[in-house]
PDB file of C-alpha atoms in Angstrom:
ATOM      1  CA  MET J  10      24.768  59.171  29.517  1.00 93.00           C
ATOM      2  CA  LYS J  11      27.089  57.961  26.768  1.00 94.00           C
ATOM      3  CA  ARG J  12      30.140  55.900  27.209  1.00 93.00           C
ATOM      4  CA  LEU J  13      32.864  58.085  25.585  1.00 95.00           C
ATOM      5  CA  PHE J  14      36.590  58.127  24.905  1.00 95.00           C
ATOM      6  CA  ILE J  15      39.042  60.211  22.702  1.00 96.00           C
ATOM      7  CA  ALA J  16      41.070  58.353  20.354  1.00 96.00           C
ATOM      8  CA  ILE J  17      43.414  58.493  17.314  1.00 96.00           C
ATOM      9  CA  ASP J  18      42.651  56.125  14.395  1.00 92.00           C
ATOM     10  CA  THR J  19      45.374  53.539  13.945  1.00 93.00           C
ATOM     11  CA  GLU J  20      45.804  50.605  11.505  1.00 93.00           C
ATOM     12  CA  LEU J  21      48.479  48.164  12.310  1.00 96.00           C
ATOM     13  CA  SER J  22      51.217  47.380   9.653  1.00 96.00           C
ATOM     14  CA  SER J  23      51.419  43.997   8.237  1.00 96.00           C
ATOM     15  CA  GLU J  24      54.427  43.182  10.516  1.00 97.00           C
ATOM     16  CA  PHE J  25      52.318  44.032  13.539  1.00 97.00           C
ATOM     17  CA  GLN J  26      49.403  42.079  12.108  1.00 97.00           C
ATOM     18  CA  ALA J  27      51.742  39.095  11.432  1.00 97.00           C
ATOM     19  CA  LEU J  28      53.035  39.359  15.038  1.00 98.00           C
ATOM     20  CA  THR J  29      49.404  39.441  16.404  1.00 97.00           C
ATOM     21  CA  GLN J  30      48.729  36.201  14.334  1.00 97.00           C
ATOM     22  CA  GLN J  31      51.854  34.593  15.820  1.00 97.00           C
ATOM     23  CA  LEU J  32      50.747  35.413  19.311  1.00 97.00           C
ATOM     24  CA  GLN J  33      47.354  34.108  18.652  1.00 97.00           C
ATOM     25  CA  HIS J  34      48.751  30.987  17.616  1.00 97.00           C
ATOM     26  CA  GLU J  35      51.457  30.539  20.355  1.00 96.00           C
ATOM     27  CA  LEU J  36      48.925  31.597  23.050  1.00 97.00           C
ATOM     28  CA  ARG J  37      46.050  29.594  21.723  1.00 96.00           C
ATOM     29  CA  ASN J  38      45.880  27.511  25.056  1.00 95.00           C
ATOM     30  CA  ASP J  39      45.251  30.839  27.085  1.00 96.00           C
ATOM     31  CA  ASP J  40      41.827  32.489  27.311  1.00 96.00           C
ATOM     32  CA  ILE J  41      42.480  35.717  25.573  1.00 95.00           C
ATOM     33  CA  VAL J  42      39.795  37.893  23.877  1.00 93.00           C
ATOM     34  CA  TRP J  43      41.600  39.348  20.833  1.00 95.00           C
ATOM     35  CA  VAL J  44      40.645  42.792  19.648  1.00 93.00           C
ATOM     36  CA  LYS J  45      39.423  42.861  16.012  1.00 92.00           C
ATOM     37  CA  SER J  46      41.711  44.983  13.778  1.00 91.00           C
ATOM     38  CA  HIS J  47      38.882  47.359  12.825  1.00 90.00           C
ATOM     39  CA  LEU J  48      38.379  48.188  16.426  1.00 91.00           C
ATOM     40  CA  GLN J  49      41.920  48.965  17.304  1.00 93.00           C
ATOM     41  CA  HIS J  50      42.830  52.415  18.185  1.00 95.00           C
ATOM     42  CA  LEU J  51      45.212  54.635  20.198  1.00 96.00           C
ATOM     43  CA  THR J  52      43.228  56.184  23.247  1.00 92.00           C
ATOM     44  CA  LEU J  53      44.090  59.528  24.294  1.00 93.00           C
ATOM     45  CA  ARG J  54      41.676  59.708  27.165  1.00 93.00           C
ATOM     46  CA  PHE J  55      38.902  57.309  28.395  1.00 91.00           C
ATOM     47  CA  LEU J  56      35.981  59.564  29.740  1.00 93.00           C
ATOM     48  CA  GLY J  57      33.499  57.009  30.756  1.00 92.00           C
ATOM     49  CA  GLU J  58      29.884  57.527  31.281  1.00 94.00           C
ATOM     50  CA  THR J  59      29.330  61.042  30.359  1.00 95.00           C
ATOM     51  CA  PRO J  60      26.149  63.208  30.675  1.00 94.00           C
ATOM     52  CA  GLU J  61      24.977  64.296  27.205  1.00 94.00           C
ATOM     53  CA  ALA J  62      25.102  68.030  28.432  1.00 94.00           C
ATOM     54  CA  LYS J  63      29.081  67.599  28.499  1.00 95.00           C
ATOM     55  CA  ILE J  64      29.361  66.459  24.949  1.00 96.00           C
ATOM     56  CA  GLU J  65      29.263  69.914  23.342  1.00 96.00           C
ATOM     57  CA  PRO J  66      31.879  71.344  25.909  1.00 96.00           C
ATOM     58  CA  ILE J  67      34.193  68.296  25.226  1.00 97.00           C
ATOM     59  CA  ALA J  68      33.959  68.959  21.477  1.00 96.00           C
ATOM     60  CA  ASP J  69      34.790  72.620  22.169  1.00 96.00           C
ATOM     61  CA  ALA J  70      37.690  71.585  24.252  1.00 96.00           C
ATOM     62  CA  LEU J  71      38.834  69.313  21.394  1.00 96.00           C
ATOM     63  CA  VAL J  72      38.584  72.212  18.899  1.00 95.00           C
ATOM     64  CA  ALA J  73      40.799  74.410  21.178  1.00 94.00           C
ATOM     65  CA  ILE J  74      43.386  71.591  21.452  1.00 95.00           C
ATOM     66  CA  ALA J  75      43.404  70.753  17.785  1.00 95.00           C
ATOM     67  CA  ASN J  76      43.958  74.438  16.836  1.00 93.00           C
ATOM     68  CA  ILE J  77      47.127  74.667  18.937  1.00 93.00           C
ATOM     69  CA  THR J  78      48.587  71.200  18.050  1.00 95.00           C
ATOM     70  CA  SER J  79      50.594  70.336  14.983  1.00 95.00           C
ATOM     71  CA  PRO J  80      50.286  66.794  13.603  1.00 96.00           C
ATOM     72  CA  PHE J  81      53.120  64.665  14.599  1.00 96.00           C
ATOM     73  CA  GLU J  82      54.219  61.024  14.296  1.00 96.00           C
ATOM     74  CA  LEU J  83      54.835  58.136  16.923  1.00 97.00           C
ATOM     75  CA  GLN J  84      56.890  55.082  16.435  1.00 97.00           C
ATOM     76  CA  LEU J  85      55.128  51.953  17.496  1.00 97.00           C
ATOM     77  CA  ASP J  86      57.935  49.688  18.517  1.00 97.00           C
ATOM     78  CA  LYS J  87      57.137  47.574  21.515  1.00 96.00           C
ATOM     79  CA  MET J  88      54.840  45.109  23.177  1.00 97.00           C
ATOM     80  CA  GLY J  89      53.734  45.227  26.844  1.00 96.00           C
ATOM     81  CA  VAL J  90      51.301  43.686  29.316  1.00 97.00           C
ATOM     82  CA  PHE J  91      49.127  45.485  31.912  1.00 95.00           C
ATOM     83  CA  GLY J  92      48.498  43.658  35.263  1.00 94.00           C
ATOM     84  CA  SER J  93      51.006  41.829  37.429  1.00 93.00           C
ATOM     85  CA  LYS J  94      53.468  39.049  36.560  1.00 92.00           C
ATOM     86  CA  TYR J  95      51.013  36.552  38.239  1.00 93.00           C
ATOM     87  CA  ALA J  96      47.772  38.074  36.804  1.00 94.00           C
ATOM     88  CA  PRO J  97      48.373  39.763  33.262  1.00 96.00           C
ATOM     89  CA  SER J  98      45.235  41.385  31.886  1.00 95.00           C
ATOM     90  CA  VAL J  99      45.841  43.291  28.833  1.00 95.00           C
ATOM     91  CA  LEU J 100      48.389  42.652  25.942  1.00 97.00           C
ATOM     92  CA  TRP J 101      49.283  45.882  23.920  1.00 97.00           C
ATOM     93  CA  TYR J 102      51.585  47.467  21.565  1.00 98.00           C
ATOM     94  CA  GLY J 103      53.158  50.850  22.365  1.00 97.00           C
ATOM     95  CA  PHE J 104      55.752  53.343  22.029  1.00 97.00           C
ATOM     96  CA  SER J 105      59.300  53.800  23.701  1.00 93.00           C
ATOM     97  CA  GLU J 106      59.180  57.560  23.147  1.00 94.00           C
ATOM     98  CA  PHE J 107      55.878  59.473  23.344  1.00 96.00           C
ATOM     99  CA  SER J 108      56.668  62.989  24.635  1.00 95.00           C
ATOM    100  CA  LEU J 109      54.623  64.832  22.019  1.00 95.00           C
ATOM    101  CA  PHE J 110      51.661  62.511  22.779  1.00 96.00           C
ATOM    102  CA  LYS J 111      52.111  63.220  26.425  1.00 95.00           C
ATOM    103  CA  ASN J 112      52.049  66.993  25.873  1.00 95.00           C
ATOM    104  CA  LEU J 113      48.906  66.559  23.807  1.00 95.00           C
ATOM    105  CA  PHE J 114      47.236  64.559  26.765  1.00 95.00           C
ATOM    106  CA  GLU J 115      48.334  67.110  29.368  1.00 94.00           C
ATOM    107  CA  ASN J 116      46.930  69.992  27.265  1.00 94.00           C
ATOM    108  CA  LEU J 117      43.634  68.067  26.922  1.00 94.00           C
ATOM    109  CA  GLU J 118      43.501  67.210  30.729  1.00 94.00           C
ATOM    110  CA  LYS J 119      43.497  70.931  31.494  1.00 94.00           C
ATOM    111  CA  GLU J 120      40.587  71.558  29.174  1.00 94.00           C
ATOM    112  CA  LEU J 121      38.705  68.489  30.689  1.00 94.00           C
ATOM    113  CA  PHE J 122      39.321  69.620  34.285  1.00 94.00           C
ATOM    114  CA  GLN J 123      37.667  72.923  33.303  1.00 93.00           C
ATOM    115  CA  ILE J 124      34.612  70.891  32.330  1.00 93.00           C
ATOM    116  CA  GLY J 125      34.339  69.018  35.373  1.00 90.00           C
ATOM    117  CA  PHE J 126      36.357  65.836  34.769  1.00 90.00           C
ATOM    118  CA  GLN J 127      38.575  64.381  37.368  1.00 88.00           C
ATOM    119  CA  GLU J 128      42.411  64.426  36.707  1.00 84.00           C
ATOM    120  CA  ASN J 129      43.559  60.979  35.248  1.00 80.00           C
ATOM    121  CA  TYR J 130      45.933  59.530  37.846  1.00 75.00           C
ATOM    122  CA  GLY J 131      48.233  56.848  37.256  1.00 74.00           C
ATOM    123  CA  ASN J 132      51.059  55.799  34.717  1.00 82.00           C
ATOM    124  CA  PHE J 133      50.486  57.454  31.196  1.00 88.00           C
ATOM    125  CA  VAL J 134      51.056  54.579  28.801  1.00 93.00           C
ATOM    126  CA  PRO J 135      49.875  55.260  25.347  1.00 95.00           C
ATOM    127  CA  HIS J 136      49.037  51.786  23.745  1.00 95.00           C
ATOM    128  CA  ILE J 137      46.888  49.882  21.261  1.00 96.00           C
ATOM    129  CA  THR J 138      45.136  47.175  23.033  1.00 94.00           C
ATOM    130  CA  VAL J 139      45.581  43.780  21.191  1.00 95.00           C
ATOM    131  CA  GLY J 140      44.087  41.345  23.516  1.00 94.00           C
ATOM    132  CA  ARG J 141      42.326  41.155  26.873  1.00 93.00           C
ATOM    133  CA  ILE J 142      43.614  38.292  29.002  1.00 96.00           C
ATOM    134  CA  LYS J 143      40.998  36.372  30.942  1.00 95.00           C
ATOM    135  CA  LYS J 144      43.206  33.338  31.973  1.00 95.00           C
ATOM    136  CA  VAL J 145      46.875  32.093  31.316  1.00 95.00           C
ATOM    137  CA  ASP J 146      47.262  28.348  31.140  1.00 92.00           C
ATOM    138  CA  SER J 147      51.092  28.579  31.830  1.00 94.00           C
ATOM    139  CA  LYS J 148      52.391  31.897  33.172  1.00 94.00           C
ATOM    140  CA  LYS J 149      56.039  30.669  32.337  1.00 95.00           C
ATOM    141  CA  ARG J 150      55.039  29.863  28.681  1.00 95.00           C
ATOM    142  CA  PHE J 151      53.099  33.140  28.502  1.00 97.00           C
ATOM    143  CA  TRP J 152      56.023  35.385  29.680  1.00 97.00           C
ATOM    144  CA  GLU J 153      58.561  33.352  27.446  1.00 96.00           C
ATOM    145  CA  THR J 154      56.337  34.121  24.354  1.00 97.00           C
ATOM    146  CA  ILE J 155      56.128  37.820  25.229  1.00 97.00           C
ATOM    147  CA  GLU J 156      59.820  38.153  25.669  1.00 96.00           C
ATOM    148  CA  LYS J 157      60.651  36.139  22.515  1.00 96.00           C
ATOM    149  CA  ARG J 158      58.117  38.028  20.358  1.00 97.00           C
ATOM    150  CA  GLN J 159      59.235  41.672  21.287  1.00 97.00           C
ATOM    151  CA  PRO J 160      59.127  43.407  17.907  1.00 97.00           C
ATOM    152  CA  HIS J 161      62.451  44.125  16.218  1.00 96.00           C
ATOM    153  CA  PHE J 162      60.609  46.592  13.868  1.00 97.00           C
ATOM    154  CA  SER J 163      58.516  49.689  14.163  1.00 97.00           C
ATOM    155  CA  GLN J 164      55.674  51.382  12.529  1.00 97.00           C
ATOM    156  CA  THR J 165      54.922  55.068  12.137  1.00 97.00           C
ATOM    157  CA  VAL J 166      51.583  56.132  13.652  1.00 97.00           C
ATOM    158  CA  PRO J 167      50.484  59.547  12.289  1.00 96.00           C
ATOM    159  CA  VAL J 168      48.720  61.614  14.817  1.00 96.00           C
ATOM    160  CA  GLN J 169      46.483  63.901  12.626  1.00 96.00           C
ATOM    161  CA  ARG J 170      43.160  64.153  14.173  1.00 95.00           C
ATOM    162  CA  LEU J 171      41.226  63.549  17.318  1.00 97.00           C
ATOM    163  CA  LYS J 172      37.975  61.577  17.451  1.00 97.00           C
ATOM    164  CA  LEU J 173      35.448  61.791  20.148  1.00 97.00           C
ATOM    165  CA  MET J 174      34.023  58.113  20.231  1.00 96.00           C
ATOM    166  CA  GLN J 175      30.985  56.617  21.830  1.00 95.00           C
ATOM    167  CA  SER J 176      31.336  52.913  22.915  1.00 92.00           C
ATOM    168  CA  LYS J 177      28.526  50.626  23.358  1.00 90.00           C
ATOM    169  CA  LEU J 178      29.184  47.125  24.930  1.00 81.00           C
ATOM    170  CA  THR J 179      27.469  44.296  23.583  1.00 81.00           C
ATOM    171  CA  ASN J 180      27.597  40.537  23.873  1.00 79.00           C
ATOM    172  CA  GLU J 181      29.498  40.503  20.486  1.00 76.00           C
ATOM    173  CA  GLY J 182      32.067  42.951  21.737  1.00 75.00           C
ATOM    174  CA  PRO J 183      32.128  46.769  21.711  1.00 82.00           C
ATOM    175  CA  VAL J 184      30.510  48.939  18.904  1.00 88.00           C
ATOM    176  CA  TYR J 185      32.221  52.246  18.311  1.00 92.00           C
ATOM    177  CA  ARG J 186      30.677  55.423  16.770  1.00 94.00           C
ATOM    178  CA  THR J 187      32.446  58.648  15.945  1.00 94.00           C
ATOM    179  CA  LEU J 188      30.453  61.571  17.305  1.00 95.00           C
ATOM    180  CA  PHE J 189      33.129  64.284  16.144  1.00 95.00           C
ATOM    181  CA  GLU J 190      36.504  64.551  14.418  1.00 95.00           C
ATOM    182  CA  PHE J 191      39.013  67.270  14.737  1.00 95.00           C
ATOM    183  CA  GLU J 192      42.156  67.836  12.421  1.00 95.00           C
ATOM    184  CA  LEU J 193      45.211  68.970  14.173  1.00 95.00           C
ATOM    185  CA  LYS J 194      45.943  72.349  12.629  1.00 87.00           C
ATOM    186  CA  ASN J 195      48.822  74.344  14.278  1.00 68.00           C
ATOM    187  CA  ILE J 196      51.289  74.324  11.677  1.00 60.00           C
TER     188      ILE J 196
END
C-alpha cells in the first residue's frame, strides 16, 4: 500500500510568501504547523492508502485525462480556513473562479471510479494548504487577522501537468516522491 495523491506543482509568488510570513508573525501565539514552501502544492485528488496493483491503472487514467485536457491557468486570490469558526483546522490560499479545474477533477473522478475508487463527496475547494491549526490562543484575534490579511493581489497558477505523488508521513513532516508526471496535451 502506498499513500497517494494527484497534484499540480505550485510555487507561491513573493506576495503570497510575504503574506505567509506576516501570518506566521501575527499568529505566533497560536499552535500552527506551517507547511514548508517546497512541500506546497495544489491537490487535485487525495487517493489515500492505495494498493500497488492500482498504481498502473491510475497512471493510465492520468494519461487519458492529460490527452484530452489543454493547459490552463488559475488565479490564486483568496485565503480561507477549513473547520468551524470555533475549531479552525487548516489555513489555505485558494481561488475565486475554478471552473476549468473542477472540469478536470470531474473527468478524473469518472476515470478513478472505473478503477474502483469511491466518489469524492463534499465541497470541492481547490486550495494550497499553508498551515495546519492545532490550537488557537484567541479566536477573536485569529479571525480578525484572517479578515485583515485577505490578499488584495493575485497570482497566476499554471496547470500544465499532473503528478501522481506518494506521501510518507514522518516525525519531521511529510516526504513526497513523484511516481509519474503527465503533461496536459489537448491543444
